[in-house]
Amino acid sequence: MINYNVDENGFYGKFGGAYIPEMLYPNVEELRQNYLKIMAEPEFQEELQTLLKDYVGRPTPLYFAKRLSEKYNTNIYLKREDLNHTGAHKINNTVGQVLMAKRLGKKRIIAETGAGQHGVATATVCALMGLECIVYMGEVDIQRQAPNVARMKMLGATVVPATSGSKTLKDATNEAIRDWINNPEDTYYIIGSVVGPHPYPDMVARFQSVISEEIKVQLKEKTGSENPDYVVACVGGGSNAAGAFYHYLDTPEVKLVAVEAAGLGVGSGESAATSVLGREGIIHGSRTLLMQTDDGQVTEPYSISAGLDYPGVGPLHAHLHQSGRAIFESITDDEALQAVLELTRLEGIIPALESAHALAALGRIGAKPDEVIVVNLSGRGDKDLTTYLDRFELHGK
Amino acid sequence: MENRIKTLFEQKPQGLLSVYFTAGYPNLEDTVPIILELEKNGVDLIEVGMPFSDPLADGPTIQQSSEIALRNGMTIPKLFEQLKDIRQYTQIPLVLMGYLNPVMQYGVERFCQKAKEIGIDGIILPDLPLSDYVREYKALFEQNNLSKIFLITPQTPEQRIREIDSHTNGFVYMVSSASVTGSTNGKAVVNTGYFERVGQMGLRNPGMIGFGIHNRDTFSQACNHARGAIIGSAFIKALAQEGSLEQNIQTFIQRIKQEV
Ligand SMILES: Cc1ncc(COP(=O)(O)O)c(C=O)c1O
C-alpha cells in the first residue's frame, strides 16, 4: 500500500524535504524536533480544542445542499469552513501554530498571505495572544483583497507589500522567508498552507485535519456512512484540501478531487494549474510540482483568485497527483464566477472565489443520483464582493 | 590538477578578497570582461552568480541584478558557453553560486561535468541541504574536482559546523550576521564573538566572511577574523554607476584594497 504520510526525512514519496539556506536551518530544525512532541502534550491539545470550539466556532456544520443537489442530480454536502471565525479554514492552522510559537518561546510572528484570509487569521490569533504580527502580501493582492487588508490593520498587524516578481502569494512568501532569515532568534513563521520546508506541510495538514475528522462523524449521523463517494476541495498550496482529505487518504473507496485554478485557461499562459503545467522542482524549501521554464526559473502564475494564484502545490498533493490517489481538475476564472452565482442564488451562501473553484468542479464529476459528494466550502465571499459586483454588473442596481 | 581554491589558500595567508557578481548583469555579455577585470585588479577569487527568479537568501540588490540578468537572457547553458574558453585567459579560482532548482533542471551530474570541463573550482548552492549533498551528490562533486562550499551562520551549532567542515573542502563561508545578502546595518562585522568561536574550533578548512561586507572598513575588519572576505551587493551597486565597466571595477576594488 502506498504511504500518504510524511516519512522521517520529510518526504511524501519523492516530494517534500527541506531545501533551505543554512540561515534557516536552526529554526526549521527546532520545529522539526519539537512539533510532534508539543502537539501530543495533553495541555497543548486541551488549549487547542478549547479554542477551536469556543473561539473558532467548531465543529462547523456539514450542510446538505438540497437545491444544489437537485441541480446536479446527486447528494451534495457542504463542509461549512466559511462559518469559522474570520471566514475561512485558515484559522484552524493559525490557532495551532500560534500555540506552537508560544511553546517555543517566540515573541514575533510573521506570515505570508494571498487572499488575505491567512493574514487575517494570523493577525487574529496574534491579537488574542498579544504577539507582534507582520504580514507580507503581494501588492496585486493588496489591491484585489482590500477588505482583508483593512481587517489586518484593525487587528494591529503590520501589512508589508511584496513588490517583486508577480507581486502575489509567491513573492509574499519569499519576503516572509527573508524576514525569518533576518530575525532568527525571536521570530516564528506561521506558514498558511501545506507548503514550505518539512515539517510545515505535515504540521499544517495535521492542524487542518480537524475538517475530515468532523466530516466523518457528521456524515455518519446524516447518511449512516462516514465515507462519501467524493471529497472535493480547491488547491492553492493545498491546506483546506489536505484537511478535507486527511482521514480519507487510506480509504481508496473515497475519491479525492483536488481543484486547481486554470485562470484564463490551462493553455492560455495565464494559469495557476500546477498539476498540468508544473514539473518537479523546488520552491519555498520543498521539492514538489512547480510551474517553471525549461531553465528552472519559476513562472508567474495567474488566477482571479488570490488564494489559488501560486506556481506550486504542497508536496502531499504532488504525491497524490503522481500516485493517482487524487483526481485533479482545473477550473477557469469564468467557471468559478458562474459557480459563485449558482451557490449564492440556489443556497443563499456567497462563497469565496477560491472555494468556488471546488464548486465549479461539481459538473465535471459525473456523480450518480445515489452517490454522496462532500465539497469543502473553504471560505466566504465577503472579501471578493467588489470583484463579484464588477463581474456580475451589479453596481448601482 | 590541483583545485585552484586549495592552491590559493596554500599560497596566500590572509587578506583574501573574493568578489561575487551576477552573471548577465548589467549586460548579458559582461561575464568574461568582469572576470578579467577583477583579476587584473588583484581580486583573489571570483563567485559567478547564476541568476534565479526567487533568490530567497538575497536582499534587494542581488534580487534586482538577478531579475535584469534573466531579462537579458542569462541561463546556465548560456553561462557555460560564455565561460568555455575562460581558462585560456585566467587561472583565478572560479566558484559558481546559485540556487538548486535551475541546476536540478539542467541536471546535477551534467552540471558538474560541464563545470569541470570549463575549469570551475567550486560550487555554492545555499538551498542544497547538507544531508542531501552527502547522500546524493558528494561523490559526484569530488570526482569532478569541485569544492562544495557551505554556509554557516552565528546560529549554527558547533556540532553542525564540524559536520559541515568534515564534508566540505575549499573554504567555510561564514555568513557574518543573521541576514540576507546586502544588509549594511552594521551587524556584519561586530560579530567578533562568533568569529572568534569559529576561529578557535580548529577547522580543517579556512574561513571566509561574507554578507554585508561593503567597504574598506568592513573588509579589513573581516580580514582580522578570517582568511578573507567576500563582497557581493556592494560590488553590484558599483557596476551600476555611470562610467565604463573597467573604470567602475578599478575604482571599487582599489578603494577596498587600500591599506589592507
Ligand atoms: C477561502 C480560501 N480557500 C482556499 C485557499 C487556498 O489555500 P489552500 O490551498 O491552502 O487551502 C485560500 C487561500 O487564501 C482561501 O482564502
XYZ file of C-alpha atoms and ligand atoms in Angstrom:
673
model
C 0.000 0.000 0.000
C 1.222 3.491 -0.786
C 2.035 5.641 2.198
C 0.460 9.085 2.103
C 2.001 10.240 5.342
C 5.239 12.076 5.553
C 8.305 9.878 6.143
C 11.023 10.540 8.717
C 13.032 12.631 6.265
C 10.072 14.828 5.499
C 9.125 13.289 2.152
C 5.838 12.215 0.591
C 7.104 9.757 -1.987
C 9.769 11.806 -3.725
C 8.251 15.168 -2.802
C 8.897 17.367 0.218
C 12.135 17.707 2.161
C 13.696 20.901 3.484
C 15.652 22.742 0.772
C 16.549 25.774 2.795
C 19.587 28.004 3.141
C 21.668 27.318 6.228
C 20.402 30.542 7.825
C 17.009 28.900 8.308
C 18.328 25.563 9.482
C 18.327 26.186 13.263
C 14.709 27.390 13.297
C 13.356 24.717 10.998
C 15.308 22.043 12.839
C 13.991 23.262 16.197
C 10.477 22.990 14.855
C 11.109 19.579 13.303
C 12.406 18.172 16.551
C 9.557 19.552 18.639
C 6.321 19.789 16.684
C 5.043 16.256 17.201
C 6.078 16.219 20.834
C 4.339 19.525 21.521
C 1.220 18.546 19.595
C 0.978 15.370 21.675
C 1.072 17.196 25.014
C -2.301 16.965 26.793
C -2.178 20.642 27.857
C -1.481 21.707 24.278
C -4.378 19.640 22.986
C -6.697 20.960 25.645
C -5.858 24.561 24.873
C -6.198 23.917 21.141
C -9.509 22.071 21.391
C -10.993 24.737 23.660
C -10.023 27.486 21.264
C -11.318 25.564 18.250
C -14.654 25.073 19.985
C -15.276 28.359 21.777
C -13.279 30.824 19.700
C -13.236 29.448 16.163
C -16.741 28.004 16.438
C -16.089 24.354 15.683
C -17.421 21.936 14.720
C -18.548 23.704 11.577
C -21.808 22.373 10.115
C -21.982 19.773 7.391
C -24.896 21.102 5.386
C -26.985 19.125 2.910
C -27.392 21.497 -0.030
C -30.791 20.429 -1.290
C -31.285 22.763 -4.230
C -27.688 22.343 -5.407
C -28.120 18.569 -5.141
C -31.258 18.716 -7.275
C -29.418 20.720 -9.895
C -26.650 18.100 -10.196
C -28.969 15.159 -9.521
C -26.844 13.790 -6.703
C -26.294 14.357 -2.958
C -24.106 17.313 -2.118
C -22.967 18.225 1.358
C -21.060 21.412 2.099
C -18.486 21.452 4.870
C -19.035 24.970 6.150
C -15.489 26.216 6.818
C -16.848 29.613 5.740
C -18.603 29.782 9.109
C -15.379 29.730 11.098
C -14.365 32.879 12.916
C -12.613 35.102 10.335
C -14.418 33.337 7.499
C -12.209 30.531 6.247
C -10.432 27.311 7.196
C -7.160 29.206 7.652
C -7.771 29.831 11.347
C -7.655 26.095 12.181
C -3.975 26.282 11.358
C -3.132 29.665 12.862
C -4.656 28.751 16.224
C -2.481 25.640 16.266
C 0.680 27.369 15.120
C 0.380 30.328 17.458
C 0.210 27.894 20.367
C 3.277 26.180 18.903
C 5.080 29.531 18.676
C 4.293 30.248 22.310
C 5.593 26.848 23.400
C 8.821 27.613 21.532
C 9.081 30.961 23.312
C 8.781 33.157 20.212
C 7.662 36.757 20.515
C 7.247 37.966 16.967
C 5.019 36.353 14.361
C 5.383 36.656 10.590
C 3.151 35.309 7.844
C 2.555 35.498 4.104
C -0.898 35.830 2.652
C -2.560 35.645 -0.760
C -6.278 36.193 -0.393
C -5.656 37.771 2.981
C -7.568 35.055 4.836
C -4.422 33.576 6.287
C -3.153 37.057 7.098
C -6.396 37.879 8.901
C -6.387 34.549 10.719
C -2.793 35.155 11.822
C -3.445 38.751 12.874
C -6.450 37.494 14.823
C -4.598 34.913 16.887
C -1.753 37.386 17.443
C -4.240 39.901 18.848
C -5.634 37.128 21.011
C -2.199 36.214 22.340
C -0.746 39.715 22.464
C 2.010 38.994 19.934
C 3.560 41.297 17.359
C 2.382 40.379 13.847
C 3.861 41.211 10.442
C 2.079 40.008 7.309
C 3.652 40.015 3.842
C 1.204 40.407 0.991
C 1.755 40.924 -2.730
C 0.968 44.399 -3.980
C -1.505 42.990 -6.511
C -3.304 41.087 -3.763
C -3.415 44.149 -1.511
C -5.445 45.780 -4.274
C -7.795 42.919 -5.005
C -8.437 41.836 -1.405
C -8.737 45.243 0.222
C -11.279 44.272 2.914
C -8.844 41.777 4.386
C -6.052 44.358 4.418
C -8.335 46.626 6.428
C -9.129 43.799 8.855
C -5.457 43.030 9.421
C -4.726 46.666 10.164
C -7.699 46.831 12.514
C -6.281 43.809 14.335
C -2.987 45.598 14.861
C -0.876 43.758 12.290
C 1.675 45.447 10.049
C 0.977 44.650 6.393
C 4.118 44.816 4.266
C 3.652 44.899 0.479
C 5.720 42.453 -1.577
C 6.757 44.305 -4.701
C 8.935 41.770 -6.522
C 8.012 39.307 -9.278
C 4.296 38.864 -9.889
C 3.553 40.720 -6.615
C 1.340 37.885 -5.426
C 1.475 34.943 -2.988
C 4.796 33.516 -4.213
C 6.525 36.844 -3.689
C 4.890 37.426 -0.313
C 6.248 34.030 0.735
C 9.761 34.981 -0.458
C 9.603 38.132 1.648
C 8.376 36.274 4.729
C 11.244 33.802 4.382
C 13.738 36.669 4.045
C 12.296 38.248 7.182
C 12.826 34.967 9.008
C 16.440 34.870 7.832
C 16.909 38.404 9.164
C 15.278 37.618 12.507
C 16.438 34.179 13.535
C 16.092 34.417 17.301
C 12.667 35.651 18.366
C 10.531 35.120 15.280
C 8.122 32.339 14.361
C 6.888 31.953 10.787
C 3.235 30.850 10.595
C 3.029 29.394 7.078
C -0.506 29.465 5.707
C -0.638 26.304 3.668
C 0.822 22.804 3.350
C 3.906 24.250 1.666
C 7.428 25.175 2.732
C 10.175 23.032 4.213
C 9.444 19.961 6.329
C 7.861 19.900 8.929
C 5.471 22.641 7.794
C 3.455 20.632 5.247
C 2.854 17.870 7.783
C 2.179 20.198 10.686
C -0.305 22.330 8.736
C -2.047 19.201 7.399
C -2.411 17.922 10.964
C -3.907 21.201 12.167
C -6.327 21.214 9.222
C -7.205 17.527 9.593
C -9.964 18.520 12.023
C -12.036 19.145 8.867
C -12.168 15.495 7.782
C -12.308 14.306 11.369
C -15.585 16.186 11.729
C -16.891 15.224 8.284
C -16.637 11.541 9.209
C -18.724 11.925 12.347
C -21.246 14.285 10.759
C -21.705 12.270 7.592
C -22.241 9.109 9.585
C -25.022 10.847 11.522
C -26.652 12.070 8.336
C -26.216 9.160 5.957
C -25.240 6.182 8.068
C -21.792 6.029 6.493
C -18.749 8.083 7.343
C -17.440 7.733 3.800
C -18.729 9.842 0.942
C -18.066 8.838 -2.665
C -16.188 12.070 -3.330
C -14.452 14.781 -1.341
C -13.870 17.931 -3.385
C -11.624 20.837 -2.404
C -9.765 23.660 -4.098
C -5.964 23.703 -4.035
C -3.784 26.777 -3.797
C -0.996 25.455 -1.633
C -3.467 22.812 -0.589
C -4.237 23.222 3.111
C -8.025 23.054 3.014
C -7.786 20.096 0.649
C -5.235 18.394 2.898
C -7.578 18.881 5.858
C -10.613 17.589 3.981
C -8.721 14.588 2.539
C -6.618 13.717 5.593
C -8.682 10.999 7.274
C -9.707 9.549 3.907
C -6.233 9.168 2.426
C -6.094 5.464 3.227
C -9.704 4.798 2.208
C -9.492 4.285 -1.554
C -13.282 3.995 -1.992
C -13.460 7.701 -1.204
C -12.396 9.540 -4.338
C -10.466 12.728 -3.689
C -10.883 15.615 -6.114
C -8.336 18.438 -6.000
C -9.351 21.524 -7.938
C -6.789 23.988 -9.250
C -7.226 27.396 -10.828
C -6.950 27.369 -14.623
C -7.073 31.172 -14.746
C -7.861 32.175 -18.325
C -7.396 28.554 -19.426
C -4.697 25.938 -18.979
C -3.178 26.654 -22.387
C -3.510 30.437 -22.213
C -0.235 31.262 -20.485
C -2.329 32.850 -17.724
C -2.986 29.987 -15.371
C -2.164 28.501 -11.989
C -2.936 24.843 -12.768
C 0.287 23.437 -11.357
C -0.543 19.743 -11.776
C -0.980 20.285 -15.515
C 1.689 22.903 -16.155
C 4.267 22.025 -13.490
C 7.341 19.824 -13.400
C 9.258 18.544 -10.427
C 11.251 21.379 -8.899
C 11.987 23.267 -5.726
C 10.035 26.181 -4.355
C 9.986 27.657 -0.865
C 12.070 24.855 0.544
C 10.068 21.966 -0.844
C 10.572 19.546 -3.728
C 7.230 19.489 -5.483
C 5.437 20.191 -8.737
C 6.335 23.657 -9.896
C 5.435 25.862 -12.837
C 8.773 26.807 -14.337
C 10.653 27.494 -17.544
C 12.958 24.929 -19.155
C 15.798 26.698 -17.361
C 14.235 26.232 -13.948
C 13.032 29.787 -13.410
C 9.709 29.969 -11.606
C 6.847 31.029 -13.876
C 4.479 33.765 -12.771
C 1.068 32.197 -12.301
C -2.311 33.807 -12.804
C -5.742 33.327 -11.290
C -8.591 35.692 -10.475
C -8.432 34.077 -7.053
C -5.573 35.409 -4.963
C -5.566 32.312 -2.750
C -5.005 29.956 -5.686
C -2.531 32.170 -7.550
C 0.553 30.118 -6.693
C 3.011 28.325 -9.027
C 3.441 25.249 -6.813
C 1.390 22.857 -4.698
C 2.198 21.274 -1.366
C 4.333 18.115 -1.600
C 1.466 15.943 -0.326
C -0.617 16.998 -3.318
C 2.254 16.414 -5.735
C 2.392 12.891 -4.313
C -1.408 12.429 -4.527
C -1.223 13.562 -8.147
C 1.671 11.347 -9.080
C 0.318 8.272 -7.335
C -3.119 8.804 -8.851
C -4.750 8.874 -5.395
C -6.421 12.213 -6.141
C -8.174 13.351 -9.313
C -7.027 16.816 -10.388
C -9.375 19.232 -12.138
C -8.756 22.790 -13.250
C -11.397 25.491 -13.339
C -11.219 28.803 -15.200
C -11.984 32.243 -13.753
C -15.294 32.316 -15.616
C -16.361 28.862 -14.465
C -15.564 29.797 -10.870
C -17.584 33.014 -11.153
C -20.533 31.033 -12.533
C -20.293 28.753 -9.519
C -20.309 31.755 -7.172
C -23.582 32.956 -8.603
C -25.047 29.461 -8.647
C -24.381 28.774 -4.975
C -25.485 32.240 -3.969
C -28.806 32.011 -5.763
C -29.564 28.351 -5.012
C -28.480 28.179 -1.392
C -28.085 31.733 -0.123
C -24.379 31.258 0.545
C -21.812 33.599 -1.016
C -18.597 31.576 -1.342
C -15.014 32.808 -1.577
C -13.540 32.787 -5.082
C -11.173 30.004 -4.032
C -13.977 27.764 -2.777
C -15.994 28.493 -5.919
C -13.357 26.585 -7.897
C -14.241 23.458 -5.922
C -17.963 24.058 -6.503
C -17.402 24.524 -10.235
C -15.923 21.034 -10.428
C -19.315 19.517 -9.468
C -20.295 19.462 -13.120
C -17.140 17.534 -14.021
C -17.517 14.713 -11.552
C -20.476 12.924 -13.051
C -21.742 11.612 -9.718
C -24.712 9.253 -9.761
C -28.054 10.064 -8.076
C -27.339 7.803 -5.114
C -23.787 8.990 -4.575
C -22.596 11.435 -1.942
C -20.245 14.354 -2.526
C -18.714 16.495 0.188
C -17.449 19.867 -1.026
C -15.166 21.715 1.333
C -16.512 25.253 1.339
C -13.213 26.725 2.473
C -14.299 30.334 2.893
C -16.906 33.032 2.499
C -17.026 35.643 -0.224
C -17.070 38.890 1.752
C -13.526 39.712 0.653
C -14.495 39.212 -3.006
C -17.630 41.336 -3.138
C -16.067 44.107 -5.205
C -14.939 41.562 -7.797
C -18.406 39.999 -7.801
C -20.244 43.292 -8.180
C -17.923 44.221 -11.070
C -18.181 40.896 -12.839
C -21.910 40.462 -12.393
C -22.542 44.125 -13.218
C -24.493 44.655 -10.045
C -23.165 48.109 -9.241
C -25.922 50.692 -8.937
C -28.684 48.125 -9.321
C 45.297 19.163 -11.463
C 45.142 20.814 -8.031
C 41.953 22.639 -7.223
C 42.722 26.358 -7.606
C 40.905 27.271 -4.395
C 43.121 24.907 -2.439
C 46.225 26.323 -4.077
C 45.114 29.864 -3.350
C 44.724 29.226 0.374
C 48.084 27.438 0.448
C 49.819 30.365 -1.173
C 48.189 33.386 0.375
C 47.905 33.509 4.156
C 45.494 36.368 4.669
C 43.532 39.327 3.371
C 41.917 37.376 0.548
C 39.351 39.267 -1.443
C 36.559 37.361 -3.110
C 34.020 39.150 -5.268
C 30.537 37.992 -6.235
C 28.673 39.240 -9.264
C 25.521 38.123 -11.054
C 26.243 36.692 -14.494
C 24.347 38.572 -17.187
C 24.320 41.858 -15.276
C 24.484 44.668 -16.214
C 24.683 43.263 -19.751
C 24.405 39.716 -20.985
C 27.937 39.550 -22.376
C 29.708 41.196 -19.418
C 30.607 37.914 -17.683
C 34.076 37.375 -19.105
C 35.093 41.069 -19.138
C 34.132 41.362 -15.445
C 36.147 38.271 -14.514
C 39.230 39.503 -16.362
C 38.977 42.993 -14.950
C 38.583 41.685 -11.392
C 41.677 39.566 -11.808
C 43.612 42.493 -13.253
C 42.773 44.495 -10.126
C 44.119 41.856 -7.791
C 40.987 40.063 -6.649
C 41.836 36.573 -5.381
C 38.699 34.584 -6.045
C 35.513 35.146 -8.035
C 31.998 33.907 -7.382
C 29.887 33.938 -10.510
C 26.197 34.142 -9.633
C 23.742 32.117 -11.674
C 20.577 34.222 -11.527
C 17.354 32.729 -10.167
C 13.831 34.116 -10.234
C 13.270 33.593 -6.495
C 16.539 34.149 -4.631
C 15.399 33.529 -1.045
C 18.650 34.368 0.682
C 19.259 37.593 -1.205
C 18.446 41.202 -0.467
C 17.128 43.772 -2.954
C 20.438 44.440 -4.778
C 21.042 40.845 -5.837
C 17.328 40.309 -6.427
C 17.324 43.186 -8.899
C 20.551 42.187 -10.623
C 19.135 38.660 -10.995
C 15.918 39.957 -12.474
C 17.815 42.073 -15.010
C 20.212 39.243 -15.837
C 17.307 36.890 -16.512
C 15.606 39.505 -18.644
C 18.889 39.885 -20.546
C 18.666 36.175 -21.337
C 21.120 34.602 -18.913
C 20.748 30.837 -18.440
C 23.083 28.083 -17.276
C 23.771 26.886 -20.860
C 24.465 30.480 -21.886
C 26.855 30.956 -18.954
C 28.733 27.762 -19.771
C 29.002 28.924 -23.368
C 30.477 32.255 -22.236
C 32.967 30.546 -19.935
C 34.041 27.727 -22.218
C 37.457 29.220 -23.052
C 37.992 31.119 -19.811
C 40.994 29.015 -18.773
C 42.911 30.251 -21.805
C 42.832 33.715 -20.243
C 42.951 33.346 -16.488
C 43.790 30.902 -13.726
C 41.888 32.762 -10.992
C 39.784 30.401 -8.832
C 36.167 30.456 -10.006
C 33.131 29.467 -7.990
C 29.609 29.180 -9.382
C 26.907 30.253 -6.965
C 23.188 29.847 -7.398
C 20.032 28.138 -6.250
C 19.319 24.464 -6.594
C 16.300 24.476 -8.914
C 17.958 25.719 -12.119
C 20.869 23.319 -11.518
C 18.452 20.461 -10.889
C 16.614 21.203 -14.136
C 19.932 21.310 -16.020
C 20.863 18.034 -14.345
C 23.274 17.985 -11.406
C 25.551 15.396 -12.971
C 25.724 17.165 -16.302
C 26.272 20.438 -14.449
C 29.248 19.078 -12.520
C 30.820 17.546 -15.609
C 30.431 20.733 -17.583
C 31.844 22.801 -14.707
C 34.886 20.569 -14.585
C 35.365 20.743 -18.334
C 35.454 24.534 -18.153
C 37.769 24.605 -15.158
C 35.390 25.725 -12.421
C 36.774 25.131 -8.925
C 33.849 25.380 -6.558
C 30.074 25.437 -6.270
C 27.798 27.164 -3.760
C 24.134 26.158 -3.676
C 22.719 27.616 -0.459
C 19.461 25.657 -0.616
C 21.023 22.248 -1.216
C 20.854 20.675 2.246
C 23.995 19.107 3.672
C 22.199 15.787 4.168
C 21.116 15.596 0.510
C 24.585 16.582 -0.612
C 26.241 13.877 1.430
C 23.711 11.235 0.394
C 23.374 12.006 -3.297
C 25.999 14.316 -4.689
C 29.232 14.323 -2.716
C 30.931 11.650 -4.783
C 29.924 13.434 -7.968
C 31.369 16.767 -6.865
C 34.590 15.141 -5.724
C 35.019 13.177 -8.943
C 34.789 16.443 -10.814
C 37.323 18.174 -8.580
C 34.724 20.671 -7.388
C 34.794 22.179 -3.906
C 31.308 22.263 -2.458
C 31.244 25.287 -0.231
C 28.738 25.520 2.621
C 27.483 28.448 4.641
C 27.468 28.747 8.414
C 25.841 31.495 10.479
C 26.126 32.843 14.033
C 23.241 30.498 14.914
C 24.822 27.317 13.507
C 25.548 24.937 16.409
C 29.162 23.827 16.887
C 28.313 20.205 16.153
C 26.868 21.153 12.774
C 29.792 23.415 11.918
C 32.069 20.434 12.487
C 29.869 18.241 10.322
C 29.894 20.824 7.530
C 33.663 21.205 7.847
C 34.135 17.464 7.554
C 32.146 17.196 4.311
C 33.436 20.261 2.562
C 36.670 21.448 1.077
C 37.767 24.798 -0.231
C 36.564 27.118 2.492
C 33.786 27.604 5.006
C 31.552 30.525 4.079
C 30.925 32.370 7.340
C 27.745 34.406 6.974
C 28.590 37.477 9.015
C 25.277 38.013 10.727
C 21.727 36.829 10.543
C 20.620 38.478 7.336
C 20.010 38.137 3.643
C 22.737 39.479 1.362
C 23.388 43.181 1.039
C 22.450 44.300 4.525
C 24.621 47.174 5.673
C 23.051 47.609 9.079
C 26.461 47.298 10.702
C 25.729 43.995 12.443
C 28.011 42.408 9.891
C 31.405 42.930 11.378
C 30.764 43.439 15.060
C 30.122 39.737 15.413
C 33.544 39.215 16.935
C 32.377 36.591 19.421
C 31.096 34.338 16.669
C 34.188 34.821 14.504
C 36.457 34.018 17.429
C 34.405 30.996 18.423
C 34.681 29.577 14.909
C 38.343 30.585 14.714
C 39.124 28.602 17.844
C 37.430 25.458 16.593
C 40.484 24.482 14.556
C 38.532 23.631 11.414
C 40.156 21.790 8.516
C 39.002 24.457 6.109
C 39.893 28.131 6.033
C 37.086 30.586 6.687
C 35.893 33.479 4.542
C 33.431 36.046 5.865
C 30.619 37.283 3.667
C 27.260 39.142 3.696
C 27.241 42.838 4.496
C 30.913 43.462 3.667
C 30.637 46.633 1.652
C 33.646 48.943 2.052
C 37.288 49.103 3.072
C 36.468 49.216 6.778
C 34.197 46.221 6.871
C 36.551 44.321 4.575
C 39.605 44.916 6.739
C 37.713 44.122 9.944
C 36.512 40.857 8.447
C 40.073 40.062 7.402
C 41.137 40.328 11.037
C 38.862 37.417 11.891
C 39.194 35.115 8.896
C 41.370 34.401 5.911
C 39.474 36.913 3.869
C 36.101 38.275 2.939
C 33.512 38.211 0.197
C 31.866 41.256 -1.325
C 28.696 40.933 -3.388
C 25.922 43.510 -3.236
C 28.286 46.475 -2.834
C 30.165 45.417 -5.965
C 26.937 45.012 -7.920
C 25.948 48.526 -6.896
C 29.328 49.766 -8.138
C 28.683 48.168 -11.524
C 25.534 50.259 -11.850
C 27.477 53.526 -11.606
C 27.939 55.714 -14.644
C 31.160 55.105 -16.489
C 32.810 52.128 -18.118
C 32.813 48.660 -16.619
C 36.618 48.788 -16.376
C 36.593 52.112 -14.615
C 33.886 51.136 -12.135
C 35.608 47.905 -11.234
C 39.009 49.537 -10.866
C 37.692 52.329 -8.666
C 35.750 49.977 -6.427
C 38.459 47.355 -5.949
C 41.241 49.875 -5.422
C 39.191 51.541 -2.724
C 38.600 48.218 -0.945
C 42.214 47.150 -1.119
C 43.794 50.421 0.012
C 45.993 49.917 3.052
C 44.839 46.444 3.895
C -11.124 30.659 1.293
C -9.831 30.086 0.823
N -9.830 28.859 0.277
C -8.695 28.305 -0.186
C -7.487 28.963 -0.151
C -6.294 28.315 -0.746
O -5.363 27.840 0.186
P -5.192 26.303 0.468
O -4.994 25.629 -0.838
O -4.001 26.222 1.337
O -6.411 25.812 1.146
C -7.436 30.240 0.423
C -6.163 30.961 0.489
O -6.043 32.092 0.746
C -8.634 30.806 0.919
O -8.642 32.032 1.454
